[in-house]
Coordinates of C-alpha atoms and ligand atoms in Angstrom, one line a residue:
M4 CA 8.9 23.0 -16.9
N5 CA 10.6 21.3 -14.0
L6 CA 14.1 22.2 -15.3
L7 CA 13.1 25.9 -15.3
L8 CA 12.5 25.6 -11.5
C9 CA 16.1 24.6 -10.9
S10 CA 18.1 27.5 -9.7
W11 CA 21.0 26.8 -11.9
G12 CA 20.4 29.8 -14.1
S13 CA 17.3 29.7 -16.3
L14 CA 19.3 31.0 -19.4
L15 CA 21.5 28.0 -19.5
T16 CA 18.6 25.8 -18.5
I17 CA 16.7 27.0 -21.5
V18 CA 19.7 26.8 -23.9
L19 CA 21.1 23.5 -22.8
P20 CA 18.3 21.6 -21.2
F21 CA 19.7 18.2 -22.1
L22 CA 23.0 18.9 -20.1
F23 CA 21.2 19.2 -16.8
S24 CA 20.3 15.8 -15.3
S25 CA 17.2 15.4 -13.2
A26 CA 19.6 14.3 -10.3
E27 CA 21.1 17.7 -10.2
C28 CA 17.6 19.3 -10.0
A29 CA 16.6 16.8 -7.2
S30 CA 19.6 17.8 -5.1
D31 CA 19.2 21.3 -5.9
S32 CA 15.5 21.4 -4.9
Q33 CA 16.4 19.7 -1.5
E34 CA 18.5 22.6 -0.6
K35 CA 15.3 24.6 -0.2
Y36 CA 14.6 22.5 2.9
P37 CA 16.5 21.8 6.1
K38 CA 19.1 19.0 5.9
S39 CA 18.3 15.6 7.4
I40 CA 19.1 15.5 11.1
F41 CA 19.5 11.7 11.0
N42 CA 20.4 9.0 8.6
F43 CA 18.5 5.7 8.1
D44 CA 20.7 3.8 10.5
Q45 CA 20.3 6.3 13.3
L46 CA 16.6 6.3 12.8
W47 CA 16.4 2.5 13.0
E48 CA 18.5 2.7 16.2
L49 CA 16.2 5.5 17.7
E50 CA 13.2 3.4 16.8
K51 CA 14.6 0.3 18.6
T52 CA 15.7 2.3 21.6
F53 CA 12.0 3.4 22.0
W54 CA 10.7 -0.2 21.8
D55 CA 13.4 -1.7 24.0
S56 CA 12.4 0.9 26.7
F57 CA 8.8 0.0 26.1
L58 CA 9.1 -3.6 27.2
Y59 CA 8.7 -4.7 30.9
P60 CA 10.6 -4.4 33.1
A61 CA 12.7 -1.7 31.3
N62 CA 9.5 0.5 31.2
V63 CA 9.6 0.7 35.0
K64 CA 12.7 2.7 34.9
Q65 CA 11.1 5.1 32.4
T66 CA 8.4 6.0 34.9
Q67 CA 11.0 7.0 37.5
G68 CA 13.1 10.2 37.8
N69 CA 12.0 13.7 36.7
E70 CA 13.6 13.7 33.3
S71 CA 13.0 11.3 30.3
S72 CA 15.7 9.9 28.1
I73 CA 13.0 9.0 25.5
F74 CA 10.5 12.0 25.5
A75 CA 11.2 15.6 24.9
P76 CA 9.8 17.9 27.7
N77 CA 7.1 19.2 25.4
V78 CA 6.3 16.0 23.5
Q79 CA 3.0 15.8 21.7
G80 CA 1.3 12.4 21.4
R81 CA -1.8 10.9 19.9
V82 CA -3.3 7.4 20.1
D83 CA -6.3 6.7 17.9
I84 CA -8.2 4.6 20.5
T85 CA -7.7 7.2 23.3
R86 CA -6.8 10.8 22.5
T87 CA -4.0 13.4 22.6
F88 CA -1.3 13.6 25.4
D89 CA 0.9 16.6 26.0
G90 CA 4.2 16.7 27.8
D91 CA 6.9 14.3 29.1
E92 CA 5.6 13.5 32.5
L93 CA 2.0 12.5 31.4
N94 CA 3.5 10.6 28.4
R95 CA 5.9 8.6 30.7
E96 CA 2.9 7.7 33.0
Y97 CA 0.8 6.7 30.0
I98 CA 3.2 5.1 27.5
F99 CA 5.4 3.3 30.1
G100 CA 3.5 3.3 33.4
L101 CA 0.3 1.9 32.0
F102 CA 2.0 -1.4 31.1
S103 CA 4.5 -1.9 33.9
D104 CA 2.8 -3.9 36.7
P105 CA 2.1 -7.6 35.8
T106 CA 0.3 -8.1 39.1
H107 CA -2.3 -5.4 38.5
V108 CA -5.6 -6.0 36.8
S109 CA -5.4 -4.8 33.2
L110 CA -6.6 -5.5 29.7
V111 CA -3.4 -6.4 27.9
G112 CA -0.8 -6.7 30.6
V113 CA 2.9 -6.1 30.1
P114 CA 4.9 -6.0 26.8
I115 CA 7.5 -8.6 26.8
A116 CA 8.8 -8.7 23.3
Y117 CA 8.5 -6.9 20.0
N118 CA 9.0 -7.5 16.3
I119 CA 9.2 -4.6 13.8
T120 CA 7.6 -5.6 10.6
Q121 CA 7.4 -2.5 8.6
F122 CA 9.9 0.5 8.7
A123 CA 10.5 3.5 6.6
A124 CA 12.3 6.6 7.7
N125 CA 13.6 9.9 6.5
D126 CA 14.7 13.2 7.9
N127 CA 13.8 12.9 11.6
I128 CA 10.6 10.8 11.0
A129 CA 10.0 7.1 11.0
S130 CA 6.9 5.2 10.3
A131 CA 6.8 1.6 11.7
T132 CA 4.6 -1.4 12.4
T133 CA 5.5 -3.3 15.6
V134 CA 4.0 -6.5 16.7
V135 CA 4.3 -6.5 20.5
T136 CA 3.8 -9.6 22.5
F137 CA 1.9 -8.7 25.7
N138 CA 1.7 -11.0 28.7
A139 CA -2.0 -10.4 29.5
T140 CA -1.6 -11.7 33.1
T141 CA -5.2 -10.9 34.0
F142 CA -6.4 -13.3 31.4
G143 CA -3.5 -15.7 31.6
I144 CA -2.5 -15.5 27.9
L145 CA 0.3 -14.1 25.6
V146 CA -1.4 -11.9 23.0
P147 CA 0.2 -10.2 20.0
V148 CA -0.8 -6.4 19.7
T149 CA 0.1 -4.6 16.4
I150 CA 0.9 -1.0 16.9
D151 CA 1.4 1.3 13.9
T152 CA 3.5 4.4 14.8
W153 CA 4.8 7.6 13.4
I154 CA 7.6 9.1 15.4
E155 CA 9.5 12.3 15.1
W156 CA 12.7 12.9 17.1
N157 CA 14.3 16.3 17.9
A158 CA 18.1 16.9 17.4
D159 CA 18.8 15.3 20.8
G160 CA 17.2 12.1 19.7
K161 CA 14.2 12.6 21.9
I162 CA 10.7 12.1 20.8
I163 CA 9.0 15.3 20.1
Q164 CA 5.8 13.8 18.4
Y165 CA 4.3 10.5 18.1
D166 CA 1.1 9.2 16.5
A167 CA 0.1 5.6 17.3
V168 CA -2.6 3.4 15.9
F169 CA -3.6 0.1 17.4
R170 CA -4.3 -2.0 14.4
W171 CA -7.0 -4.7 14.7
F172 CA -7.9 -3.3 18.2
E173 CA -11.6 -4.1 17.9
Y174 CA -10.5 -7.7 16.9
L175 CA -8.3 -7.9 20.0
L176 CA -11.0 -6.7 22.4
D177 CA -13.5 -9.3 21.0
F178 CA -10.7 -11.9 21.3
L179 CA -10.2 -11.1 24.9
I180 CA -13.9 -11.1 25.7
E181 CA -14.3 -14.4 23.8
G182 CA -11.4 -15.8 25.9
V183 CA -13.1 -14.8 29.1
A184 CA -16.5 -16.2 27.8
T185 CA -14.8 -19.6 27.3
K186 CA -13.1 -19.5 30.8
I187 CA -16.2 -18.6 32.7
N188 CA -18.4 -20.9 30.6
A189 CA -20.5 -17.7 29.6
T190 CA -23.5 -18.5 27.4
S191 CA -23.2 -15.0 25.7
S192 CA -20.6 -12.4 25.1
D193 CA -22.7 -10.0 27.1
K194 CA -22.2 -12.1 30.2
A195 CA -18.4 -12.0 29.5
V196 CA -18.5 -8.2 29.2
A197 CA -20.4 -8.1 32.5
Y198 CA -17.7 -10.3 34.1
V199 CA -15.0 -8.0 32.8
S200 CA -16.8 -4.9 33.8
N201 CA -17.3 -6.2 37.3
L202 CA -13.5 -7.0 37.6
L203 CA -12.4 -3.5 36.2
A204 CA -14.9 -1.6 38.3
K205 CA -13.8 -3.4 41.5
T206 CA -10.2 -2.5 40.6
I207 CA -10.9 1.1 39.9
C208 CA -12.9 1.6 43.0
A209 CA -10.2 0.0 45.1
T210 CA -7.6 2.4 43.6
H211 CA -10.0 5.3 44.2
E212 CA -10.5 4.1 47.9
Q213 CA -6.7 4.0 48.4
Y214 CA -5.5 7.1 46.6
C215 CA -8.4 9.5 45.9
T216 CA -8.8 10.9 49.2
G217 CA -9.5 14.4 50.6
L218 CA -9.8 16.9 47.9
N219 CA -9.1 14.2 45.3
Q220 CA -12.1 12.2 46.3
Q221 CA -14.6 11.6 43.3
Y222 CA -17.2 9.2 44.7
T223 CA -18.9 9.3 48.0
D224 CA -18.0 5.6 48.7
S225 CA -17.1 2.3 47.0
A226 CA -20.8 1.4 46.4
A227 CA -21.4 4.7 44.5
C228 CA -18.2 4.1 42.6
Y229 CA -19.2 0.6 41.6
N230 CA -22.7 1.6 40.6
F231 CA -21.5 4.5 38.5
L232 CA -18.9 2.4 36.6
T233 CA -21.2 -0.6 36.0
K234 CA -24.5 1.1 35.5
D235 CA -24.3 4.8 34.7
V236 CA -21.4 4.8 32.2
R237 CA -21.1 2.6 29.1
F238 CA -18.5 -0.2 28.9
G239 CA -16.9 1.4 25.7
K240 CA -16.3 0.5 22.2
S241 CA -12.9 -0.2 20.7
Y242 CA -12.3 3.5 19.9
E243 CA -13.6 4.8 23.2
L244 CA -10.8 4.5 25.5
G245 CA -10.6 8.3 25.7
K246 CA -14.4 8.9 26.1
N247 CA -16.9 8.7 28.9
T248 CA -16.6 5.0 29.4
L249 CA -15.6 2.3 31.8
L250 CA -12.6 1.3 29.5
C251 CA -11.2 4.9 29.6
R252 CA -11.3 4.9 33.5
E253 CA -9.6 1.5 33.4
V254 CA -6.7 3.1 31.3
H255 CA -6.4 6.1 33.7
E256 CA -6.7 4.0 36.8
H257 CA -3.2 2.7 36.2
M258 CA -1.7 6.3 36.4
V259 CA -3.6 7.4 39.6
H260 CA -0.9 6.3 41.9
Y261 CA 1.7 8.4 40.2
R262 CA -0.2 11.8 40.7
P263 CA -3.6 11.4 42.5
N264 CA -4.3 15.0 42.2
I265 CA -4.0 14.9 38.4
H266 CA -5.4 11.5 37.7
C267 CA -8.1 11.0 40.2
P268 CA -10.7 13.2 38.2
H269 CA -10.1 10.9 35.2
I270 CA -11.6 7.9 37.0
G271 CA -14.4 9.9 38.6
P272 CA -17.8 10.7 37.3
T273 CA -16.6 13.9 35.5
G274 CA -13.9 12.2 33.5
G275 CA -11.6 15.1 34.3
G276 CA -11.4 16.2 30.7
Y277 CA -9.9 12.8 29.6
C278 CA -12.8 10.4 29.9
V279 CA -15.5 12.7 28.3
D280 CA -17.5 12.9 25.2
D281 CA -16.1 16.1 24.0
M282 CA -15.5 15.5 20.3
T283 CA -17.5 14.2 17.4
Y284 CA -16.1 11.8 14.7
P285 CA -15.3 14.8 12.2
Q286 CA -13.7 16.7 15.0
T287 CA -11.5 13.8 15.9
V288 CA -10.5 13.1 12.4
L289 CA -10.0 16.7 11.5
Q290 CA -8.2 17.8 14.8
R291 CA -5.4 20.2 14.1
Y292 CA -3.2 18.9 16.8
F293 CA 0.5 18.5 15.7
N294 CA 2.9 21.4 15.6
D295 CA 5.3 19.7 13.2
S296 CA 4.4 18.3 9.8
W297 CA 4.6 14.4 9.5
I298 CA 5.9 14.8 6.0
P299 CA 9.8 15.0 5.7
Y300 CA 11.4 18.2 4.5
R301 CA 8.2 20.0 5.1
Y302 CA 6.8 19.0 1.9
G303 CA 3.1 19.8 1.4
E304 CA 2.7 21.8 4.5
E305 CA 0.1 24.2 3.0
Q306 CA -2.4 21.3 2.6
D307 CA -1.7 19.5 6.0
L308 CA -4.9 19.7 7.9
W309 CA -3.4 18.0 11.0
L310 CA -1.1 20.9 11.6
R311 CA -1.9 23.5 14.3
S312 CA -2.9 26.6 12.6
Ligands
LIG403 C1 15.6 16.1 39.0 O1 16.1 15.2 39.9 C2 17.5 15.5 40.2 C3 17.9 14.5 41.3 O2 17.1 13.4 41.3 C4 17.6 17.0 40.8 O3 19.0 17.2 41.0 C5 17.1 17.9 39.7 O4 17.1 19.2 40.3 C6 15.7 17.6 39.4 N1 15.3 18.5 38.2 C7 14.1 19.1 38.3 C8 13.8 19.9 37.0 O5 13.2 19.0 39.1
LIG404 C1 2.6 24.0 19.8 O1 2.2 25.3 19.5 C2 1.4 25.9 20.5 C3 0.8 27.2 19.9 O2 1.7 27.9 19.2 C4 2.2 26.1 21.7 O3 1.4 26.7 22.7 C5 2.9 24.8 22.2 O4 3.7 25.1 23.2 C6 3.6 24.2 21.1 N1 4.0 22.9 21.5 C7 5.2 22.3 21.1 C8 5.4 21.0 21.7 O5 6.0 23.0 20.6
LIG405 C1 10.6 -11.7 17.1 O1 12.1 -11.3 17.0 C2 13.0 -12.1 17.9 C3 14.3 -11.5 17.7 O2 14.4 -10.1 18.0 C4 12.9 -13.5 17.5 O3 13.8 -14.3 18.4 C5 11.5 -14.0 17.5 O4 11.4 -15.3 17.2 C6 10.5 -13.1 16.8 N1 9.2 -13.5 16.9 C7 8.5 -14.1 16.1 C8 7.1 -14.5 16.4 O5 8.8 -14.4 14.9
LIG406 C1 3.6 -13.9 32.2 O1 3.2 -13.5 33.5 C2 3.1 -14.5 34.4 C3 2.6 -13.9 35.8 O2 3.5 -12.9 36.2 C4 4.4 -15.3 34.6 O3 4.2 -16.3 35.5 C5 4.8 -15.7 33.2 O4 6.1 -16.4 33.2 C6 4.8 -14.7 32.2 N1 5.1 -15.2 30.9 C7 6.1 -14.8 30.2 C8 6.3 -15.6 28.8 O5 6.9 -13.9 30.5
LIG407 C1 -16.7 -24.6 33.0 O1 -17.0 -25.9 32.5 C2 -16.1 -26.9 32.8 C3 -16.5 -28.1 32.2 O2 -17.9 -28.3 32.1 C4 -15.9 -27.0 34.3 O3 -14.9 -28.0 34.5 C5 -15.5 -25.7 34.9 O4 -15.3 -25.8 36.3 C6 -16.5 -24.7 34.6 N1 -15.9 -23.4 34.9 C7 -16.6 -22.4 35.6 C8 -16.0 -21.1 35.9 O5 -17.8 -22.5 35.8

């Protein structure tokens, strides 16, 4: 039956099926789809270009200027432990800015090396696994963080879509908390979590005090801020960095200084649409977010439930 689908002329195909190799059919069927924009070498280079620019201090440069050499202006991104992020400016603040200050209190610190351990690529899409070494300066350790990514580039070689998964993230959080417990001689992991909560809340409230003034003010004072972050809102599970949690506000705290008017609400009580409990588990898993398919040559588009309808 497959041979009949080849556009070579069905009469010949029926009469002389053995003369037509499957290779001819394969190349024939590919013509129904757009040609590859990039070859494997180019996709490998694009992948490495991204990770090179992700490392500190190269990432500092990516947060500056008004145009990205990495992201397309209308980039769409998703990170499993947080949520979706639209547009070049937000993504530069988030992907690069979040990990660019070793002196600032943070969970994982700054990325200083990476090793790609898995890579497959076709058309303008690559799937990779990268083990990134972070210098977790707040905790005084080097920690490997495994990030699985799907990246799609546009014809200019800029990222138009990405989808990132932090592999073993719960294990990583527990590891960091255990490390803190040991360091402070805590008798339980709850005490270590309380220690980290205190540290993060103080940092977020200091940032609020400095940058969220006037119309951008979210809390009446630092005491109200600290109270809210340590008592009224939950610390957050490993998948709740984009929900109504302290961990989410810790993520957004790093971006406040770039654009206080945009980011102050994210660290405030309302969560500003980013640190909010707005989606259930099924809604998260079934979200129709991406404009482009993650399957090369647009195979299987009709069954792709992540495509925006
Ligand atoms: C970006 O910045 C450059 C100079 O830094 C300026 O010439 C250009 O107009 C700016 N572009 C936009 C879109 O703001
Ligand atoms: C994706 O599609 C939506 C709806 O058509 C559109 O508003 C949005 O600009 C598109 N985004 C990109 C990155 O093309
Ligand atoms: C990661 O790759 C670099 C080379 O890019 C290499 O020097 C380093 O040893 C690798 N790290 C590990 C843990 O293998
Ligand atoms: C990690 O950061 C600390 C503090 O900035 C620095 O002293 C140390 O050299 C860094 N370690 C590595 C391996 O870069
Ligand atoms: C933890 O215990 C060790 C050994 O008992 C001690 O030297 C250290 O000062 C303690 N650290 C803290 C933060 O209490």
